[in-house]
Amino acid sequence: MIAAPPIQKFRTRVEAPEARVFRQLLEAFVFEKIIPSDELSFGRMDTVCGFAPVTMEIAGNKIFFEARTGVFDRFEIRKHSAINAATGELLGLDAAFSLVDASGAGNEKQAALKEELKHTAHLCNWNISHLHTDGWDRRSLGYEELDPAIHEGHPYHPCFKARTGFSEGDHRDFGPEAGQDFALEWLAVSRDRLQYELPCEEQLFWSEEIGTEMLDDLKQRLEARNAEFGSHGLLPVHPWQWRKLATRYRAETEAGTIIPLGACGDHYRATQSLRTLMNHSDPQKAHVKLPMSLVNTSALRTFEAPLVSTAPHVSEWLSRVVESDGLFRNSAPLVILKEYAAALYKPADPAKTPGELGCIWRQSVRSVLRPGESAVPFNALCVMEGDGRPFIDPWIAGFGMERWLWRLLEVTIPPIWHLFVQHGIAIEAHAQNLILIHRDGWPTRIAARDFHESIEYADAFLADDAAGFLPDFRMINPLVGNAPPDQFYRMSSVESLRELFMDTMCVYNLVDLERILRSHYGFPEKTFWSIAARFMPSFSRDGSLDQRVGQTGHSASRLRTESLMRKKLFGDRTSEFHHEVSNPFHISTP
């Protein structure tokens, strides 16, 4: 039996960033089988908490930690427990780098991952030192203040605050946690290089979006550069992005293809997704999504250029499907935060990367709230506050654990499940892309956002009504409409839709909530998932297996899930990596 080294003196209320980076990296490596399970030696499990002592060797050093394997085979290491077995010291970046060295990835991939892990810890430490994030209490904040204050980042991915290319000054000026507001930079772009998808006539759009006074100001700036609105159109750009790109686009600015007009207009603040900005001057007005040439977690945060033009059409499609189904208005309300306008710069120079300059306008959360309603990003439900208690603690105390949880899952799961099963559309419903609308903590509705790069359907599974509203992507953008299956929105099988639904709703979302409830309130894991299963029914009212549910494979014994770290270490932007996990919703059939 493995004996636990004396580690109490190293336990702290707040997990050190370096320790968290190592913990999440090791969790991911074990979950995705980058580290074979036979390299871990398990002791006897504690039947109360479910954790067991584990030893393994990293770079010749024996390490110790406490861990458990939960639903979907998610591997969980107890915070503050990972130590050097010989010295009792908490493990951090050096141990993380040793894991990377042993991963089998190429040298370039290893070096990039190490840099991202290091920068993640550095920016977290900056937040603690300068913003005192370890002591924040965010329960009284409105949505506009709360969203950027969710500083924790991705609870699974170890590069949760990588932000490659962000200096400390950039982090202070443009990171969401610091809460700085800034004006957008504006460019005038030659119309032959500019693509618009607007909901109305261009002059009217700008008058309504930025106001006639600002529009006149920008026109005057343009005229001062010996150009006019007829030959050039307007395009906002993130100030960090233009600072990064201005030198590379010097030939375009010297030729007059791009004319910088300077900063102007309302002030914005970054949300936790970094490249989406909310209007600080007027929170009712649109959120704007602007490309940024940096990597955070798994993705380069520029735009997938062909999907910019389709963004408003996808939102309109979803909205029409939702509006046509009374269930979305009554028993399973779903709010679609529409991406209603888009703009994209199309470079003539093939050396320039498409998707570096553009903008997508999205309805703000504030604009859809009813009197008495408030909103929180879903990942706020899974964070801890400075008092050492979960963010949701007052709600659980006020409503009762099981009553509140039933209501939360009743509001959250059915609309996303119904959209998938009955209409054949899967969306990326997790973290900040899923927004809980509530009245004093009592869940009332769910809102979803960010569709232009993360919505899927399969021709054979798309319901008739949804197919009737489907945009003609060949007319909008042939690159999208003529693309082979599995490249953009159209998937080759329903399995991909099931994976998107289960990954985002359950594997990387509800699992994090379940962990909070289990670790802080002793709420049983099995009970949590049995409640969740009630809101994903497999049977029709007459007791027969629902045919469309059966097609999804949602109740299979094992499910395919995305391998985020495998992709980061061994893939590229377009490659896909998957592995199989056990399924708590498995139903045995004769």
XYZ file of C-alpha atoms in Angstrom:
590
model
C 0.000 0.000 0.000
C 1.292 3.473 -0.884
C 1.940 5.698 2.115
C 1.222 9.416 1.707
C 4.220 11.656 2.493
C 3.640 14.441 5.049
C 2.313 17.271 2.883
C 0.034 19.276 5.173
C 2.515 22.104 5.592
C 2.493 22.681 1.843
C -1.287 22.955 1.566
C -2.563 26.462 0.857
C -6.065 27.788 0.281
C -5.167 29.159 -3.158
C -3.405 26.868 -5.601
C -0.117 28.283 -6.874
C -0.217 28.936 -10.650
C 2.799 26.710 -11.307
C 1.175 23.871 -9.355
C -2.073 24.320 -11.247
C -0.295 24.262 -14.611
C 1.402 20.993 -13.677
C -1.794 19.467 -12.271
C -3.875 20.241 -15.355
C -1.115 19.088 -17.706
C -0.814 15.750 -15.924
C -4.606 15.349 -15.781
C -4.825 15.944 -19.524
C -1.917 13.622 -20.323
C -3.494 10.774 -18.359
C -7.026 11.436 -19.664
C -5.867 11.491 -23.287
C -3.551 8.512 -22.753
C -0.408 10.438 -23.635
C 0.863 8.853 -20.422
C 0.014 5.123 -20.342
C -1.998 4.100 -17.300
C 0.552 1.416 -16.385
C 3.025 4.169 -15.494
C 0.798 5.095 -12.528
C 0.766 3.016 -9.353
C -2.479 3.365 -7.384
C -2.947 2.713 -3.691
C -6.178 2.015 -1.829
C -9.014 4.405 -2.611
C -10.624 6.472 0.135
C -14.245 5.329 -0.064
C -15.531 8.668 1.235
C -13.875 11.073 -1.221
C -12.980 8.622 -3.979
C -9.336 9.713 -4.184
C -6.471 7.248 -4.061
C -2.743 7.770 -3.491
C -0.738 7.515 -6.705
C 2.984 7.356 -7.404
C 4.782 7.657 -10.712
C 8.226 8.571 -11.983
C 9.075 11.712 -13.939
C 12.629 12.260 -15.185
C 14.025 9.884 -12.573
C 12.112 11.459 -9.682
C 9.298 9.695 -7.875
C 6.255 11.891 -7.428
C 3.171 11.466 -5.308
C -0.362 12.785 -5.643
C -3.961 11.865 -4.866
C -6.274 11.225 -7.804
C -9.534 9.724 -8.952
C -11.149 8.813 -12.258
C -14.623 10.240 -12.638
C -17.346 10.083 -15.270
C -16.236 10.129 -18.901
C -12.908 8.858 -17.496
C -11.969 12.415 -16.563
C -8.825 12.134 -14.447
C -8.818 14.417 -11.408
C -5.845 15.224 -9.165
C -6.582 16.664 -5.746
C -5.306 20.238 -5.516
C -2.116 20.752 -3.493
C -1.380 17.012 -3.430
C 1.214 16.668 -6.224
C 4.658 16.624 -4.612
C 8.158 15.274 -5.010
C 7.943 12.093 -2.935
C 11.519 12.513 -1.633
C 11.447 16.190 -0.632
C 7.750 16.934 -0.105
C 8.015 19.974 -2.383
C 5.036 20.936 -4.495
C 5.512 20.227 -8.187
C 5.451 23.044 -10.707
C 6.895 24.085 -14.056
C 10.032 21.927 -13.925
C 7.895 18.821 -13.508
C 5.545 20.043 -16.235
C 8.486 20.505 -18.614
C 9.646 16.978 -17.846
C 6.223 15.669 -18.812
C 6.467 17.560 -22.099
C 9.949 16.155 -22.730
C 8.577 12.638 -22.350
C 5.526 13.229 -24.569
C 7.144 12.095 -27.825
C 6.196 15.307 -29.627
C 8.593 17.095 -31.968
C 11.091 19.571 -30.554
C 9.285 22.603 -32.005
C 5.959 21.541 -30.537
C 7.568 20.853 -27.176
C 9.271 24.245 -27.087
C 6.039 26.049 -27.983
C 4.055 24.205 -25.313
C 6.678 24.906 -22.645
C 6.591 28.593 -23.490
C 2.795 28.650 -23.249
C 2.834 26.862 -19.886
C 5.458 29.283 -18.575
C 3.559 32.333 -19.818
C 0.312 31.007 -18.331
C 1.863 30.791 -14.874
C 3.531 34.182 -15.308
C 0.305 36.005 -16.154
C -1.537 34.257 -13.318
C 1.147 35.415 -10.884
C 0.880 38.928 -12.315
C -2.849 38.866 -11.622
C -2.276 37.813 -8.021
C 0.466 40.400 -7.423
C -1.165 43.373 -9.162
C -4.890 42.648 -9.079
C -5.077 40.435 -5.951
C -7.339 38.008 -7.809
C -6.859 35.408 -5.066
C -9.063 37.543 -2.799
C -11.828 38.590 -5.176
C -15.514 38.207 -4.308
C -17.504 38.537 -7.532
C -20.987 37.501 -6.420
C -22.442 41.012 -6.492
C -21.143 41.891 -9.957
C -23.405 42.399 -12.951
C -22.725 40.437 -16.125
C -20.536 43.123 -17.737
C -18.235 43.225 -14.695
C -18.417 39.518 -13.904
C -17.500 37.998 -17.258
C -14.029 39.594 -17.530
C -13.459 38.914 -13.832
C -13.605 35.142 -14.390
C -9.814 35.085 -14.403
C -9.419 31.344 -13.847
C -9.545 30.363 -17.526
C -10.066 26.838 -18.849
C -10.328 24.307 -15.970
C -9.012 21.464 -18.162
C -6.522 22.896 -20.644
C -3.129 23.638 -19.014
C -2.451 26.606 -21.344
C -5.442 28.438 -19.896
C -3.770 31.846 -20.024
C -1.048 31.411 -22.631
C -1.804 34.549 -24.690
C 1.348 34.197 -26.770
C 2.716 37.574 -27.756
C 1.072 39.378 -24.840
C 3.579 41.307 -22.745
C 2.830 42.367 -19.170
C 1.880 45.766 -20.550
C -0.485 44.193 -23.077
C -1.992 42.049 -20.331
C -2.536 45.164 -18.214
C -3.994 47.220 -21.047
C -6.023 44.621 -22.973
C -6.459 41.600 -20.710
C -9.976 41.188 -19.333
C -8.931 40.830 -15.703
C -7.432 44.318 -15.444
C -10.703 45.875 -16.628
C -9.151 48.626 -18.719
C -11.344 50.262 -21.340
C -10.089 51.472 -24.705
C -11.329 52.807 -28.018
C -11.112 50.775 -31.194
C -8.778 51.677 -34.027
C -10.498 52.337 -37.354
C -9.337 51.607 -40.881
C -10.713 52.728 -44.206
C -10.365 49.844 -46.648
C -10.573 49.958 -50.420
C -13.932 48.456 -51.353
C -12.468 45.871 -53.698
C -10.674 44.385 -50.669
C -13.582 44.639 -48.217
C -16.479 42.234 -47.750
C -19.574 43.252 -45.791
C -22.534 41.203 -44.552
C -24.854 43.836 -43.072
C -28.511 43.654 -41.975
C -29.425 46.893 -43.764
C -28.055 49.584 -46.093
C -24.473 50.476 -45.190
C -25.014 54.168 -44.313
C -27.942 53.238 -42.073
C -25.937 50.461 -40.435
C -23.103 52.781 -39.453
C -25.488 55.518 -38.313
C -27.244 53.069 -35.994
C -24.109 51.247 -34.880
C -21.721 54.108 -34.124
C -23.931 57.215 -34.433
C -23.989 59.981 -37.019
C -21.540 62.182 -35.103
C -18.808 59.527 -35.083
C -19.581 58.569 -38.675
C -19.123 62.179 -39.759
C -15.861 62.351 -37.813
C -14.497 59.272 -39.592
C -15.591 60.605 -42.973
C -13.750 63.857 -42.288
C -10.611 61.945 -41.312
C -10.890 59.980 -44.538
C -11.330 63.104 -46.641
C -8.256 64.607 -44.983
C -6.343 61.668 -46.449
C -7.625 62.495 -49.949
C -10.102 59.610 -50.045
C -13.838 59.318 -49.613
C -16.565 57.004 -48.322
C -17.490 55.957 -51.847
C -14.125 54.344 -52.525
C -13.411 53.029 -49.029
C -15.433 51.291 -46.340
C -14.958 51.308 -42.575
C -13.450 48.483 -40.534
C -12.747 48.495 -36.773
C -9.639 46.736 -35.479
C -8.403 45.807 -32.026
C -5.670 48.314 -31.050
C -3.323 45.474 -30.042
C -3.877 43.786 -33.396
C -3.163 46.902 -35.429
C -0.053 47.616 -33.405
C 1.115 44.097 -34.287
C 0.171 44.260 -37.976
C 0.797 47.897 -38.970
C 4.374 47.328 -40.110
C 3.479 44.208 -42.129
C 0.724 46.140 -43.884
C 2.895 49.129 -44.743
C 2.699 48.451 -48.499
C -1.116 48.500 -48.291
C -1.175 51.724 -46.281
C 1.324 53.409 -48.633
C -0.803 52.381 -51.624
C -3.980 53.665 -49.987
C -5.623 50.249 -49.931
C -5.768 50.597 -46.153
C -5.966 54.052 -44.587
C -5.546 54.173 -40.783
C -7.996 56.663 -39.265
C -6.942 56.373 -35.627
C -8.898 55.580 -32.481
C -12.448 56.815 -32.200
C -15.806 56.267 -30.549
C -17.133 54.232 -27.653
C -14.816 52.512 -25.226
C -14.727 48.733 -24.956
C -13.474 46.162 -22.473
C -12.216 42.654 -23.141
C -14.339 39.717 -22.092
C -12.805 36.513 -20.783
C -12.610 35.210 -24.365
C -10.155 38.087 -25.008
C -10.993 38.887 -28.644
C -14.680 39.572 -27.913
C -15.143 43.090 -26.559
C -18.181 44.515 -24.793
C -19.210 48.135 -25.121
C -18.323 49.829 -21.848
C -19.810 53.173 -22.874
C -23.222 51.616 -23.618
C -23.654 47.961 -22.470
C -26.881 47.651 -24.478
C -24.923 47.988 -27.706
C -23.278 45.143 -29.587
C -20.344 43.080 -28.473
C -17.688 43.041 -31.193
C -15.477 40.094 -32.003
C -12.120 41.083 -33.480
C -9.318 38.755 -34.608
C -6.098 38.689 -32.597
C -2.919 37.049 -33.875
C -2.121 35.113 -30.728
C -2.628 31.606 -29.371
C -4.671 30.965 -26.243
C -5.455 27.446 -24.983
C -5.681 25.419 -28.209
C -6.465 27.999 -30.849
C -5.015 30.823 -32.900
C -7.441 33.689 -32.261
C -7.671 35.043 -35.786
C -10.797 34.362 -37.885
C -11.478 31.369 -40.094
C -11.890 33.765 -43.023
C -14.562 31.915 -45.080
C -16.837 31.753 -42.034
C -16.970 35.501 -41.419
C -19.379 36.104 -44.289
C -21.598 33.240 -43.177
C -21.844 34.358 -39.534
C -25.033 36.490 -39.819
C -26.727 33.844 -41.952
C -25.972 31.095 -39.430
C -27.385 33.204 -36.585
C -30.482 33.990 -38.614
C -30.911 30.292 -39.388
C -30.693 29.328 -35.719
C -33.067 32.112 -34.722
C -35.681 30.995 -37.247
C -35.462 27.383 -36.044
C -35.879 28.491 -32.428
C -38.722 30.881 -33.203
C -40.595 28.184 -35.133
C -40.648 25.766 -32.176
C -42.909 26.638 -29.250
C -40.853 24.486 -26.866
C -38.035 27.039 -27.051
C -40.422 29.762 -25.885
C -42.152 27.748 -23.164
C -40.778 24.660 -21.426
C -37.182 24.954 -22.705
C -36.506 28.629 -23.432
C -33.423 29.342 -25.517
C -32.058 32.794 -26.311
C -29.880 33.112 -29.410
C -27.434 36.019 -29.193
C -27.318 36.763 -32.892
C -24.175 37.635 -34.815
C -26.019 40.041 -37.053
C -23.275 41.769 -39.059
C -19.764 40.998 -40.279
C -16.889 42.570 -42.170
C -13.657 41.093 -43.521
C -10.515 42.431 -45.157
C -9.512 40.288 -48.152
C -5.742 40.603 -48.749
C -4.516 40.696 -52.331
C -1.025 39.630 -51.233
C -0.999 35.814 -50.834
C 1.671 36.230 -48.167
C -0.888 37.935 -45.941
C -3.050 35.705 -43.760
C -6.805 35.937 -44.401
C -8.769 36.481 -41.204
C -6.313 38.853 -39.527
C -8.569 41.881 -40.030
C -12.335 41.723 -39.666
C -15.216 42.185 -37.271
C -18.359 40.348 -36.183
C -21.107 42.233 -34.335
C -23.136 40.256 -31.783
C -26.173 41.124 -29.678
C -25.172 42.043 -26.137
C -26.388 40.040 -23.151
C -27.863 43.179 -21.605
C -30.113 43.690 -24.634
C -32.005 40.406 -24.064
C -32.582 40.618 -20.302
C -36.065 41.217 -18.946
C -36.794 43.382 -15.886
C -35.554 41.621 -12.766
C -33.267 39.232 -14.641
C -29.509 38.943 -14.269
C -26.974 36.867 -16.177
C -23.779 34.948 -15.453
C -21.461 33.071 -17.822
C -21.902 29.369 -17.145
C -18.295 28.879 -16.077
C -18.875 31.317 -13.194
C -20.862 28.516 -11.541
C -17.647 26.511 -11.180
C -15.283 29.052 -9.598
C -14.230 29.784 -6.034
C -14.350 33.158 -4.323
C -11.915 34.877 -1.991
C -13.793 33.601 1.067
C -12.922 30.038 0.102
C -16.501 29.174 -0.878
C -17.951 28.524 -4.334
C -19.467 31.411 -6.285
C -22.842 29.636 -6.115
C -22.756 29.128 -2.337
C -25.463 31.731 -1.471
C -27.814 30.262 -4.078
C -27.386 26.742 -2.722
C -27.875 27.987 0.820
C -31.007 29.882 -0.189
C -32.727 27.319 -2.418
C -31.278 24.037 -1.235
C -28.769 21.927 -3.118
C -30.981 19.446 -4.921
C -33.804 21.911 -5.669
C -31.417 24.439 -7.197
C -29.479 21.811 -9.162
C -32.657 20.294 -10.632
C -33.770 23.717 -11.763
C -30.353 24.567 -13.222
C -30.181 21.368 -15.271
C -33.844 21.742 -16.262
C -33.056 25.167 -17.710
C -29.683 24.246 -19.220
C -29.864 20.814 -20.842
C -33.296 20.511 -22.558
C -32.987 23.416 -25.037
C -29.525 22.351 -26.258
C -30.590 18.683 -26.287
C -33.812 19.482 -28.171
C -31.937 21.568 -30.740
C -29.604 18.615 -31.320
C -32.002 15.660 -31.217
C -35.190 17.092 -32.693
C -33.724 19.618 -35.137
C -30.350 18.052 -35.937
C -28.165 21.031 -34.965
C -25.306 20.922 -32.448
C -23.734 24.039 -30.938
C -20.701 24.623 -28.728
C -22.608 25.183 -25.493
C -20.090 25.572 -22.684
C -18.123 28.017 -20.530
C -18.713 31.662 -21.527
C -20.591 30.608 -24.681
C -23.461 29.468 -22.458
C -25.051 32.169 -20.314
C -27.365 31.463 -17.398
C -30.175 33.973 -16.983
C -31.603 34.014 -13.461
C -33.648 35.920 -10.895
C -31.672 36.306 -7.675
C -29.909 32.999 -8.358
C -32.985 31.029 -9.481
C -32.359 29.839 -13.085
C -34.962 31.005 -15.612
C -33.482 30.769 -19.131
C -30.309 29.942 -21.005
C -28.655 32.012 -23.719
C -26.133 30.756 -26.271
C -23.602 32.635 -28.400
C -20.631 32.310 -30.753
C -21.928 30.222 -33.653
C -19.996 31.189 -36.773
C -17.163 28.701 -36.200
C -18.874 26.180 -33.927
C -22.166 24.855 -35.235
C -22.677 21.505 -36.935
C -25.326 19.588 -38.818
C -25.446 16.394 -40.890
C -27.688 16.195 -43.958
C -29.134 12.815 -43.024
C -30.018 13.946 -39.487
C -31.183 17.514 -40.166
C -34.909 17.847 -39.441
C -37.208 19.059 -42.230
C -37.949 22.409 -40.593
C -34.258 23.139 -39.975
C -33.403 22.072 -43.522
C -36.064 24.456 -44.836
C -34.388 27.395 -43.119
C -30.827 26.319 -43.995
C -28.865 29.124 -45.704
C -27.636 28.589 -49.249
C -23.958 28.587 -48.369
C -22.965 28.143 -52.012
C -24.487 31.533 -52.776
C -23.099 33.210 -49.654
C -19.573 31.834 -49.919
C -18.690 29.007 -52.336
C -15.644 28.097 -50.221
C -18.075 27.083 -47.491
C -20.933 25.793 -49.629
C -18.709 23.578 -51.795
C -16.462 22.375 -48.985
C -16.312 18.625 -48.306
C -18.070 17.297 -45.204
C -16.332 17.766 -41.848
C -14.503 20.948 -42.887
C -16.976 23.634 -41.820
C -20.594 23.230 -40.696
C -21.702 20.138 -42.604
C -20.612 16.875 -40.988
C -20.479 13.451 -42.588
C -22.299 11.735 -39.723
C -24.371 12.396 -36.635
C -21.445 11.098 -34.543
C -19.683 14.442 -34.947
C -22.763 16.287 -33.693
C -23.063 13.948 -30.731
C -19.425 14.535 -29.902
C -19.831 18.315 -30.011
C -22.912 18.166 -27.789
C -21.447 15.745 -25.247
C -18.007 17.377 -25.147
C -19.210 20.915 -24.631
C -22.278 20.274 -22.506
C -20.943 17.423 -20.378
C -17.305 16.322 -20.676
C -15.806 19.832 -20.391
C -18.675 21.702 -18.693
C -21.046 19.845 -16.364
C -18.138 17.737 -15.106
C -16.599 20.912 -13.680
C -19.849 21.820 -11.905
C -20.233 18.283 -10.567
C -16.710 18.457 -9.117
C -17.546 21.651 -7.226
C -20.729 20.176 -5.766
C -19.014 16.929 -4.796
C -15.876 18.433 -3.283
C -17.515 21.272 -1.334
C -20.943 19.896 -0.455
C -20.467 16.149 -0.638
C -23.093 15.846 -3.369
C -22.805 12.342 -4.867
C -21.409 12.084 -8.373
C -23.875 9.316 -9.246
C -26.851 11.421 -8.160
C -25.682 14.395 -10.213
C -25.494 12.391 -13.427
C -28.736 10.541 -12.800
C -30.460 13.934 -12.580
C -28.722 15.113 -15.750
C -29.873 11.968 -17.543
C -33.501 12.837 -16.762
C -33.198 15.833 -19.070
C -31.777 13.799 -21.973
C -34.622 11.289 -22.378
C -33.982 8.230 -24.532
C -37.563 7.023 -24.601
C -40.766 8.376 -26.101
C -43.928 8.859 -24.037
C -45.192 5.376 -25.010
C -42.030 3.816 -23.589
C -40.401 2.967 -26.905
C -36.838 3.952 -27.741
C -36.916 7.360 -29.417
C -35.734 6.808 -32.982
C -33.797 10.073 -33.348
C -32.161 9.682 -29.937
C -31.147 6.186 -30.961
C -29.401 7.588 -34.033
C -27.216 9.859 -31.911
C -25.494 7.029 -30.056
C -25.813 9.123 -26.897
C -26.390 6.046 -24.702
C -23.557 3.885 -26.066
C -21.211 2.284 -23.564
C -18.273 4.323 -24.881
C -18.145 7.696 -26.587
C -15.614 9.538 -28.729
C -14.277 12.777 -27.289
C -11.809 15.374 -28.568
C -8.162 15.059 -27.518
C -7.175 18.703 -27.004
C -3.593 18.135 -25.862
C -2.870 15.476 -28.474
C -3.899 17.957 -31.138
C -1.685 20.626 -29.602
C 1.334 18.333 -29.461
C 0.932 16.308 -32.634
C -1.490 18.167 -34.943
C -2.186 21.448 -36.675
C -5.130 23.849 -36.931
C -7.168 21.572 -39.202
C -6.290 18.135 -37.798
C -8.556 16.249 -35.400
C -7.626 13.935 -32.543
C -10.046 11.812 -30.535
C -10.126 9.099 -27.909
C -12.853 6.984 -26.340
C -14.255 7.372 -22.826
C -16.852 5.599 -20.710
C -20.395 6.970 -20.799
C -22.497 7.572 -17.647
C -25.622 7.702 -19.830
C -25.134 4.172 -21.144
C -28.356 2.184 -21.418
C -28.092 -1.554 -21.786
C -30.481 -2.969 -24.374
C -31.315 -6.642 -24.961
